[in-house]
Coordinates of C-alpha atoms and ligand atoms in Angstrom, one line a residue:
X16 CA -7.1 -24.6 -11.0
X17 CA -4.4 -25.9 -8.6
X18 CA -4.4 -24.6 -5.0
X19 CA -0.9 -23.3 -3.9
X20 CA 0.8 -24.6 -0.9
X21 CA 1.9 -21.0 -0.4
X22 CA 0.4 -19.3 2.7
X23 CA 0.6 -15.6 3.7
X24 CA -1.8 -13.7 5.5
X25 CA -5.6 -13.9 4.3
X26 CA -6.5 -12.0 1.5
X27 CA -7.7 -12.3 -2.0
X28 CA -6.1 -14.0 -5.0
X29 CA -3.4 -11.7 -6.4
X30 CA -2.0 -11.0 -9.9
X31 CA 1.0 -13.0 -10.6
X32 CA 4.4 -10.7 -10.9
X33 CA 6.1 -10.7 -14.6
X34 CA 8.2 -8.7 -14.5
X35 CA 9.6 -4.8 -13.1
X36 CA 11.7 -1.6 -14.7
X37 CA 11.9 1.2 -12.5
X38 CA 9.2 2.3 -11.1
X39 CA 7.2 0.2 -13.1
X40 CA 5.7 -3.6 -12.7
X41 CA 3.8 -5.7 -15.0
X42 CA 2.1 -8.8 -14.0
X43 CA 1.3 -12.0 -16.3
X44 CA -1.5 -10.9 -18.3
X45 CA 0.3 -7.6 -18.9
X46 CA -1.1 -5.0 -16.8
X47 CA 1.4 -2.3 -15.5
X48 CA 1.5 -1.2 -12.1
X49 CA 3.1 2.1 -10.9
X50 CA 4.9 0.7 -7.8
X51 CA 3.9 3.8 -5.6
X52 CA 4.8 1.7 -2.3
X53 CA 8.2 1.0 -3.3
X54 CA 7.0 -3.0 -2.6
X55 CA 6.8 -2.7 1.3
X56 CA 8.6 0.5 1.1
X57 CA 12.1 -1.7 0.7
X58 CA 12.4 -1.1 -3.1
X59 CA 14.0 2.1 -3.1
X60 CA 16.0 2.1 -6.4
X61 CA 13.2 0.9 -8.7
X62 CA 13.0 -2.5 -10.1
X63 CA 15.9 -3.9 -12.8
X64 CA 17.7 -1.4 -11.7
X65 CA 21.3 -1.6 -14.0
X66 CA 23.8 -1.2 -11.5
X67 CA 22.3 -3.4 -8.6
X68 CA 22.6 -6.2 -11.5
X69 CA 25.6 -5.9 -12.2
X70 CA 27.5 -4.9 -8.4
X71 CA 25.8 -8.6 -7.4
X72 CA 26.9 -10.3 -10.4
X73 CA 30.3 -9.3 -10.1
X74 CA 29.7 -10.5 -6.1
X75 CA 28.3 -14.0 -7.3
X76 CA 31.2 -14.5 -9.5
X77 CA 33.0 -13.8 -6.9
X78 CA 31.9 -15.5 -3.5
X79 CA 28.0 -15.6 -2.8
X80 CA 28.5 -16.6 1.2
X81 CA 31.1 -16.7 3.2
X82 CA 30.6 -16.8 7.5
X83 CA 31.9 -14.4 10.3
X84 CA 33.1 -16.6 12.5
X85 CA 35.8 -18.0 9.3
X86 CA 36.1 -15.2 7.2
X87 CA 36.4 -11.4 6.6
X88 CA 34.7 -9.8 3.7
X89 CA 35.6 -6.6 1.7
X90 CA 32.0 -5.8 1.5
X91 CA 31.1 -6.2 4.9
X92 CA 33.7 -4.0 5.8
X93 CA 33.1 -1.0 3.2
X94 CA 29.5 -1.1 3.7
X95 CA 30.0 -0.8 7.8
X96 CA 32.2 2.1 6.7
X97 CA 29.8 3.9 4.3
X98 CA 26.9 3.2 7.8
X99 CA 29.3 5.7 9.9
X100 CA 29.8 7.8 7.1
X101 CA 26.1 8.6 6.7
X102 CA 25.7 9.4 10.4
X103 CA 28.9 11.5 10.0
X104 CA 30.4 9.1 12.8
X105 CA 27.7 9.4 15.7
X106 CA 27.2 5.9 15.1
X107 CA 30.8 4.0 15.4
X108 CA 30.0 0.2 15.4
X109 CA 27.9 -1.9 12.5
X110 CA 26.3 -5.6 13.1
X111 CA 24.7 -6.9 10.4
X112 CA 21.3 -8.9 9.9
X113 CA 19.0 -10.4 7.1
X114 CA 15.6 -8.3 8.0
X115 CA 14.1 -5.3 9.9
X116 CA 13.2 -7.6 12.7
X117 CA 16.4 -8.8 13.0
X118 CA 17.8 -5.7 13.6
X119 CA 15.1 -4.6 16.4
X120 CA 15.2 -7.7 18.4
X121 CA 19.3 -7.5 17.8
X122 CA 19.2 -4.1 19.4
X123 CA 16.6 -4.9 22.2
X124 CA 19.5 -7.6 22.9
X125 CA 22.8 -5.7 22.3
X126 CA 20.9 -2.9 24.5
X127 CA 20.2 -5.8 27.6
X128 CA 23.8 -7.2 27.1
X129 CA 25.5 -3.9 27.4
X130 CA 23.2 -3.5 31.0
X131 CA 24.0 -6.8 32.1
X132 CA 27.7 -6.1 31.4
X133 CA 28.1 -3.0 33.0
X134 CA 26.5 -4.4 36.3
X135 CA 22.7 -3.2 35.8
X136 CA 21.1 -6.7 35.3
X137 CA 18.0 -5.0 36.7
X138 CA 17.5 -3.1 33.5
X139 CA 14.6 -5.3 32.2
X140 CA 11.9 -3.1 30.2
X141 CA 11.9 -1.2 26.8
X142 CA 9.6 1.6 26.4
X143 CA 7.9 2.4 22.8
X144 CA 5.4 3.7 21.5
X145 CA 1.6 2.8 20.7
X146 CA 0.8 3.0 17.5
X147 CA 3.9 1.6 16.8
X148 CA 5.9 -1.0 14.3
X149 CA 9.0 -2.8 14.9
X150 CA 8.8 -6.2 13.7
X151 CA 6.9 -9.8 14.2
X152 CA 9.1 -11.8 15.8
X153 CA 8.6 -12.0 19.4
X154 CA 11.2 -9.4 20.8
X155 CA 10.7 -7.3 18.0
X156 CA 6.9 -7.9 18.6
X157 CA 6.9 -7.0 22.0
X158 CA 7.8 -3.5 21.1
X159 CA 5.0 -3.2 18.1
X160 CA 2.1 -0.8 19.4
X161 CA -0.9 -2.8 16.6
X162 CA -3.6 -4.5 18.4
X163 CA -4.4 -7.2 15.9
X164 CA -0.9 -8.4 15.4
X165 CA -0.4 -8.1 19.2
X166 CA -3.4 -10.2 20.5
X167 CA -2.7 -13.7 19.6
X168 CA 0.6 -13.8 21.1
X169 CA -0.3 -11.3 24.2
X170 CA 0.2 -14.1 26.5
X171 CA 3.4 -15.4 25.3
X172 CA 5.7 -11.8 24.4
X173 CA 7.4 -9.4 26.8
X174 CA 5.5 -6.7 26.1
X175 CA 7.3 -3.3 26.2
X176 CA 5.9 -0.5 28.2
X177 CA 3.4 1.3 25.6
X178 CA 3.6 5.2 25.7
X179 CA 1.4 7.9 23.7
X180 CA 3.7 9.3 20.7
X181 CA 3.2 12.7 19.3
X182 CA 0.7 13.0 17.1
X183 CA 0.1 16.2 15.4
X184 CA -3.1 15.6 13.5
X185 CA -5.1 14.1 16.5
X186 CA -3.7 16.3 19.4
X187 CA -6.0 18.5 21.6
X188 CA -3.7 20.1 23.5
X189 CA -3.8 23.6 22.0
X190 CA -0.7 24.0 20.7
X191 CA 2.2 21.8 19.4
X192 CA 4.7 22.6 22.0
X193 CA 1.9 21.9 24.4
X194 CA 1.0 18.3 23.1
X195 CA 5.2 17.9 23.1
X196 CA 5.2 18.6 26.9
X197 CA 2.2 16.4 27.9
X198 CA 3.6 13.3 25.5
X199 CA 6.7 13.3 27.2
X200 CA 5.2 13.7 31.1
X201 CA 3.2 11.1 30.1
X202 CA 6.4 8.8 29.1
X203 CA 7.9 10.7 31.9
X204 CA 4.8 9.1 34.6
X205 CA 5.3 5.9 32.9
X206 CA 8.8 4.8 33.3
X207 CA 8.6 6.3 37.0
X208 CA 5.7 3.3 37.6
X209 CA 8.1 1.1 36.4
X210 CA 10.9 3.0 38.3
X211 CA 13.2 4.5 35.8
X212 CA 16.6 2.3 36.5
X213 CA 14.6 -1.0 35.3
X214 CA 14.3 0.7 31.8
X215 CA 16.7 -0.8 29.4
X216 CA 15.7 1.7 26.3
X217 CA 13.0 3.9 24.8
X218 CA 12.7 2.7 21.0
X219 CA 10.8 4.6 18.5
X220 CA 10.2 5.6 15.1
X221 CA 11.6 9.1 14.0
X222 CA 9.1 9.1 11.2
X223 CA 6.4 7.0 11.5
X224 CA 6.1 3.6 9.0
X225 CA 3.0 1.8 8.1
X226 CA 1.3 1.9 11.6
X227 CA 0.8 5.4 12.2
X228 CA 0.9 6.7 8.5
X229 CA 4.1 8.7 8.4
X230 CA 3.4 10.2 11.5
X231 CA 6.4 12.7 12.5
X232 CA 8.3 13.8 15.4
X233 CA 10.2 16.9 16.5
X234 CA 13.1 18.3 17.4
X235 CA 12.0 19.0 20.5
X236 CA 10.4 15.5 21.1
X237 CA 13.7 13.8 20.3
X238 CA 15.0 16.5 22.5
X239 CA 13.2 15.3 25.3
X240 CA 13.4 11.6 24.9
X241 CA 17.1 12.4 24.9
X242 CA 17.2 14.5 28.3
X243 CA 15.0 11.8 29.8
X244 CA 17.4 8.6 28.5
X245 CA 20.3 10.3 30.1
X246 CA 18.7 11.0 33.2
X247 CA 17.3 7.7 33.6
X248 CA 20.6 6.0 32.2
X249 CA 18.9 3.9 29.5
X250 CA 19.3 4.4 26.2
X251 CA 17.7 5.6 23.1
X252 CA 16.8 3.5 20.0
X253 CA 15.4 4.8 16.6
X254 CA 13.6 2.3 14.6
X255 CA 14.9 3.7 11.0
X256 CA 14.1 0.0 9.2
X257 CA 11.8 1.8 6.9
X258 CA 12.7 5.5 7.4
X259 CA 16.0 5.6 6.8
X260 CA 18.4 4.8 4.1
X261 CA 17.2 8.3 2.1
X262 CA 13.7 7.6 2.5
X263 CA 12.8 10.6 3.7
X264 CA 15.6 12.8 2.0
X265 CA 18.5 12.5 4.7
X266 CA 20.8 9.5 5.1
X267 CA 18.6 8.7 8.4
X268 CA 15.2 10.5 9.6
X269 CA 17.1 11.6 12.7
X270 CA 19.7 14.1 11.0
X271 CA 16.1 16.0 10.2
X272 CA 16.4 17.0 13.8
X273 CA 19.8 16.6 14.7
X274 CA 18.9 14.3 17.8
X275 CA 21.3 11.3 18.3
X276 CA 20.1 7.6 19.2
X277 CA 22.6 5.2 21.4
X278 CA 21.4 2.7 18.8
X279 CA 19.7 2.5 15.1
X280 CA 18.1 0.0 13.5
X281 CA 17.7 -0.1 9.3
X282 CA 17.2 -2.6 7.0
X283 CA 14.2 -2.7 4.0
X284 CA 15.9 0.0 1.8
X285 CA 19.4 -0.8 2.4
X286 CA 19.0 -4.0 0.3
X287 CA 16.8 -2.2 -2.0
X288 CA 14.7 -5.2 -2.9
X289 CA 17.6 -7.0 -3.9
X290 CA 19.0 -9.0 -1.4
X291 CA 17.9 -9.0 2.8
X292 CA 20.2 -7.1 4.6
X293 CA 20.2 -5.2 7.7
X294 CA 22.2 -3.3 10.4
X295 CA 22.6 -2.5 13.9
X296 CA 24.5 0.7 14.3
X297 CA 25.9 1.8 17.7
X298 CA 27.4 4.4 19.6
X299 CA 31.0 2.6 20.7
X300 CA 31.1 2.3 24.1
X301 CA 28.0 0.4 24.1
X302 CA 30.0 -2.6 21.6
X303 CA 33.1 -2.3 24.0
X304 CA 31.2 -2.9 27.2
X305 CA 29.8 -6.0 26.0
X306 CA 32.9 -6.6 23.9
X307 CA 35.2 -6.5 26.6
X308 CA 32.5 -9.0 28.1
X309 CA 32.6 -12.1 26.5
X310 CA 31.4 -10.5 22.9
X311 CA 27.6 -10.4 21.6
X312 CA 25.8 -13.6 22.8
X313 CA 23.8 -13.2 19.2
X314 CA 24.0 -13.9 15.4
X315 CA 22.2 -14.8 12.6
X316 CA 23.7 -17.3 9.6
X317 CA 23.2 -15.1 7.0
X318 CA 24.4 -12.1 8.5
X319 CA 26.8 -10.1 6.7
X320 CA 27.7 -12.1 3.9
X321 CA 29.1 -11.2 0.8
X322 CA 25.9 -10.7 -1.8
X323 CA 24.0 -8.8 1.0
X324 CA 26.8 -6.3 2.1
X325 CA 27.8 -5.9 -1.8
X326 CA 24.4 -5.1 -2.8
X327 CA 23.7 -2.6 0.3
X328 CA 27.1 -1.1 -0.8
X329 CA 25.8 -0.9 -4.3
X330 CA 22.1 0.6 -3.0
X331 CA 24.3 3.8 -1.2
X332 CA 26.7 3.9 -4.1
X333 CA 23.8 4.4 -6.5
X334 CA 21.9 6.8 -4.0
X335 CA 25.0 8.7 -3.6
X336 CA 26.2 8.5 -7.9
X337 CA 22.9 9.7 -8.8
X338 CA 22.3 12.1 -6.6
X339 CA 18.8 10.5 -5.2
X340 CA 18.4 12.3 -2.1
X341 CA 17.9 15.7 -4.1
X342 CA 15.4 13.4 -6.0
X343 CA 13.8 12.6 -3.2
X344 CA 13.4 16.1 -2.0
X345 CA 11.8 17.6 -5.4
X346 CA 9.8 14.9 -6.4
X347 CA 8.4 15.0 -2.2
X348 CA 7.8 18.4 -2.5
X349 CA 5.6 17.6 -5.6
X350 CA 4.3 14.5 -4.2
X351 CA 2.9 16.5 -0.7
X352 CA 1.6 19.2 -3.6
X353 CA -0.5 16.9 -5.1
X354 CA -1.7 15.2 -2.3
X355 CA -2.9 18.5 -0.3
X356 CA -4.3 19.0 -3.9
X357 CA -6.2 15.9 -3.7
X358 CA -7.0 17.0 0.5
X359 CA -8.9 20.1 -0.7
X360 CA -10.9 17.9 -3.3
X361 CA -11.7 15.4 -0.8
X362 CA -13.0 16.5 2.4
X363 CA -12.8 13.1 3.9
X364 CA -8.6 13.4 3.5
X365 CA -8.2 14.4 6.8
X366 CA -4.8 14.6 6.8
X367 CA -1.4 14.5 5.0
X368 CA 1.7 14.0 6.5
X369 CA 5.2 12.9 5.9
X370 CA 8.6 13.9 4.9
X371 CA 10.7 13.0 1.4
X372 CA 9.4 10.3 -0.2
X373 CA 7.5 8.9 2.8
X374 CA 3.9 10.4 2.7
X375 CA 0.6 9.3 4.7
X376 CA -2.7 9.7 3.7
X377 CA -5.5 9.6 6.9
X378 CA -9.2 8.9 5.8
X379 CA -11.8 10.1 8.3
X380 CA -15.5 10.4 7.9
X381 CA -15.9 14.0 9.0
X382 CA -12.8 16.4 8.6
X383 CA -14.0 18.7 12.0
X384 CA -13.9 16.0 14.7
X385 CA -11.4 13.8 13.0
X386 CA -14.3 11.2 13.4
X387 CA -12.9 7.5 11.6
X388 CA -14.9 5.6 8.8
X389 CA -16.8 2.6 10.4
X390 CA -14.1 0.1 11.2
X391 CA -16.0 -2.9 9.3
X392 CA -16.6 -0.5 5.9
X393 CA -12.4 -1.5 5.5
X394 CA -11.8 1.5 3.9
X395 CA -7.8 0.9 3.7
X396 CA -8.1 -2.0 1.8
X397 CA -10.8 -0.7 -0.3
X398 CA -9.1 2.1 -1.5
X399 CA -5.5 0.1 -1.7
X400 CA -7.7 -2.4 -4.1
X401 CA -9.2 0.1 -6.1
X402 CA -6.0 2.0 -6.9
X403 CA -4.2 -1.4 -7.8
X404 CA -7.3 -1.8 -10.3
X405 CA -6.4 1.9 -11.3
X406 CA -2.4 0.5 -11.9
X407 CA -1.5 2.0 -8.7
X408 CA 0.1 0.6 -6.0
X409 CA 0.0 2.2 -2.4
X410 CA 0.4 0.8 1.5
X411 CA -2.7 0.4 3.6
X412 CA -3.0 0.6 7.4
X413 CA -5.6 1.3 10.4
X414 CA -4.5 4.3 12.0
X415 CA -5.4 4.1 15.4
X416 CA -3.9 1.4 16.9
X417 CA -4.8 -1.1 14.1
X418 CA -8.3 -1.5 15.6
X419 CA -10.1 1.7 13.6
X420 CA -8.9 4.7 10.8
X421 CA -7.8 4.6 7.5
X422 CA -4.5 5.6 5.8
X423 CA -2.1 4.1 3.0
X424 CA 0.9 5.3 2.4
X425 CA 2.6 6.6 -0.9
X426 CA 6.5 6.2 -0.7
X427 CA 7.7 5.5 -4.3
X428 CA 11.4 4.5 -5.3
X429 CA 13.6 7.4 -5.3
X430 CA 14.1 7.2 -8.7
X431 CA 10.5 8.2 -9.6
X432 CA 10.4 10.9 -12.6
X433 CA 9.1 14.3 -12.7
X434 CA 6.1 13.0 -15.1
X435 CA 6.0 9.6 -13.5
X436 CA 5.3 11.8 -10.2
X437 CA 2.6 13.2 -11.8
X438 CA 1.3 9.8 -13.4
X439 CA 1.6 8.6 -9.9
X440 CA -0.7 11.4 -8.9
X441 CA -3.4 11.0 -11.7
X442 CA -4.0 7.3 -11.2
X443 CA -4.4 7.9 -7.5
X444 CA -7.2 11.0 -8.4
X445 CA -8.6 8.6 -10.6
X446 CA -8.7 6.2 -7.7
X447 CA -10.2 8.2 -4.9
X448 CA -12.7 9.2 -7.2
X449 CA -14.1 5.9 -7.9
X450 CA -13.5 5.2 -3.6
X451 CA -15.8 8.6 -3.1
X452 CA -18.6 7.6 -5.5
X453 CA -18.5 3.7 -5.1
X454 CA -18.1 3.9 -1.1
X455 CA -18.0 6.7 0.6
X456 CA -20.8 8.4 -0.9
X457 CA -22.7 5.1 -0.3
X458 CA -21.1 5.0 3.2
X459 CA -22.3 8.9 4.3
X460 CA -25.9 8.4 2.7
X461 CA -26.4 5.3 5.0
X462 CA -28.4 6.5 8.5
X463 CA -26.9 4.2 10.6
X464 CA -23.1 4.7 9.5
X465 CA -22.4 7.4 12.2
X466 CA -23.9 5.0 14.7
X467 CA -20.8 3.0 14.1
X468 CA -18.2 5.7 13.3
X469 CA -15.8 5.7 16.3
X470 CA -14.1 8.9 17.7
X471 CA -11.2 7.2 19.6
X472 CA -8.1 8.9 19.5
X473 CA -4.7 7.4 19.3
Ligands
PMP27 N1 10.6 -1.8 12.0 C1 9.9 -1.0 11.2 C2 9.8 0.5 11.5 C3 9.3 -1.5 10.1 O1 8.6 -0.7 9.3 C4 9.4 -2.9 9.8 C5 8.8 -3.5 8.6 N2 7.6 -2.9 8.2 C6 10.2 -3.7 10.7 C7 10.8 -3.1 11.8 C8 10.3 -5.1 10.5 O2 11.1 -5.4 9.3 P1 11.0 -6.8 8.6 O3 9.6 -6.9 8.0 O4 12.1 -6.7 7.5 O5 11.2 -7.8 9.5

């Protein structure tokens, strides 16, 4: 066999892709795969997906790539329009980018340039939250609240000032109003260390990606983060790279809880799988400021050009022509049945969480004190394995911090079926029940596993 000069992370071999058709994927040797990750939550519109084709086709035939700095395009225009339009105008200004990261570490420097423009220079920290995701690259790193992917580069990134976010599941503080109040005096203590006019912004995750499991927030949370921005006079960022764009059944998570960011970030499902693209939206004073200022000291090649911007155009049109987001709510609601279903079969599902079509599964050894699996058992990518044996295919993370807990998530295209739903639902039973025989049981009747289990908390 020849060895690929292809590198990702470690891991084993994997199937080679043939072929997708909406919610469907086949690899080389035929097996079918229910994509019940939507890829890396990005492929929200299925695979092959008939208009998708043929909106980038029509772009291609057209022109593929144009630049910024030499040309205007229709797309690029439209699809900044149809942003505003799903924020009903809170948002005002678009940039565009290729990625998720892109779009964090262009906000962390839109957010700095807007500071240094308007004569706070001294604004040099962002504030997020641990567990947290917001991209690789350095900036974008620098934010991320996940131990493992933090380590190596500890020395080298600007670390943002890491805060507790709610956590509804975990919390101990009696009651969730209560755990509310002591998550934001915490932030609250913080930024005060730091002293609150060196804060540039407090960036988070409305609903909660890969890191924490689809962990949620509330009205009042965002409430409070808002209060506390203004007081402070730094502004407020929501990470919706993977949350929004319909995900979880509103154009962005925020509008859940009516709680306005200064600045958003989204990307994944605005390409839909098709094409990278990505977007910084903004409130407008923020783009004047540093506008009026020499302009935005930032920009990517591939920004904005005519395939991406016609295929995120394409991605809303469809969501919007086939009335997806009241997809997305039913088949949720029948999703979250299922899996509380599957909860009260399994009493190591501690918890399910999530909104739409973004839902997080949390393993724990003992349901009463939340206790984790053993770290080195690797229950996520066990049970991640075992459902893609079963044709299943879900999104595994450690929940606390990345260093110990279990959870995948299940966050299929929006396009998912009634009966594909429930197909969805039946491979993952048949999954968990090989997990609980083959490993957990195996797992609970060893003596010493308890030795090992550890009760941190996030
Ligand atoms: N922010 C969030 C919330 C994400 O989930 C991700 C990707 N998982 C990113 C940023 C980074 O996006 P990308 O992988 O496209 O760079």
């Amino acid at each position: 066999m020849t060895i690929s000069p292809l590198f990702y992370q470690a891991g084993p071999a994997m199937p080679e892709v043939s072929h997708g058709k909406g919610v469907f994927l086949w690899d080389t040797k035929g097996k079918e795969y229910l994509d019940g990750c939507s890829g890396a939550i990005s492929c929200n519109l299925g695979h092959a997906h008939p208009a998708l084709r043929e909106a980038m086709l029509e772009q291609l035939d057209r022109v593929a790539f144009t630049y910024r700095t030499q040309f205007e395009n229709g797309p690029a225009v439209e699809l900044a329009e149809a942003l505003v339009d799903m924020t009903d105008g809170e948002m005002e200004k678009v940039f565009f980018v290729s990625s998720g990261s892109e779009a964090v570490e262009s906000a962390q420097k839109l957010a700095r340039q807007y500071f240094v423009a308007t004569g706070q220079p001294q604004r040099r920290h962002f504030v997020s939250l641990r567990p947290s995701y917001h991209g690789s690259t350095l900036g974008a790193l620098g934010l991320t609240g996940y131990e493992p992917l933090e380590a190596p580069f500890a020395d080298i990134t600007a670390g943002s000032i890491k805060v507790p976010g709610p956590d509804f599941y975990r919390q101990k503080d009696g009651s969730r109003d209560a755990h509310i109040a002591r998550v934001l005096s915490e932030t609250r203590a913080q930024i005060e260390v730091a002293g609150g006019d060196s804060i540039i912004a407090i960036v988070i995750e409305p609903v909660g990606g890969a890191s924490t499991g689809g962990r949620l927030v509330d009205r009042a949370y965002l409430q409070g983060l808002r209060e506390l921005c203004d007081e402070i006079g730094c502004l407020l960022i929501y990470d919706e790279v993977l949350c929004g764009v319909g995900r979880t059944g509103s154009w962005f998570a925020y509008q859940h809880w009516g709680v306005a960011p200064d600045l958003l970030t989204t990307a994944k499902g605005l390409g839909a799988g098709y094409y990278p693209v990505g977007a910084v939206l903004s409130r407008a004073p923020i783009v004047d400021a540093v506008m009026d200022n020499g302009g935005f000291q930032h920009g990517h090649t591939y920004a904005g050009n005519p395939l991406a911007c016609a295929t995120g155009l394409a991605a809303i049109r469809t969501i919007r022509n086939e009335q997806l987001l009241d997809n997305v709510a039913a088949r949720g609601q029948q999703l979250k049945l299922g899996l509380e279903a599957l909860q009260q079969r399994f009493d190591w599902i501690g918890d399910v969480r999530g909104l739409g079509l973004l839902w997080g599964v949390e393993l724990v050894s003992d349901p009463h004190s939340k206790t984790t699996f053993p770290a080195e058992a690797n229950l996520f990518t066990k049970v991640t394995a075992i459902a893609k044996q079963e044709g299943l295919l879900i999104y595994p993370r450690r929940t606390l911090n990345g260093v110990a807990g279990d959870h995948f998530l299940v966050s299929p295209p929006f396009t998912i079926s009634e009966a594909e739903t429930t197909l969805l639902l039946e491979r993952l039973e048949r999954a968990l029940t090989r997990l609980d025989h083959e490993v957990i049981s195996v797992l609970r009747d060893a003596p010493s596993s308890q030795q090992h289990a550890t009760g941190i908390t996030g």
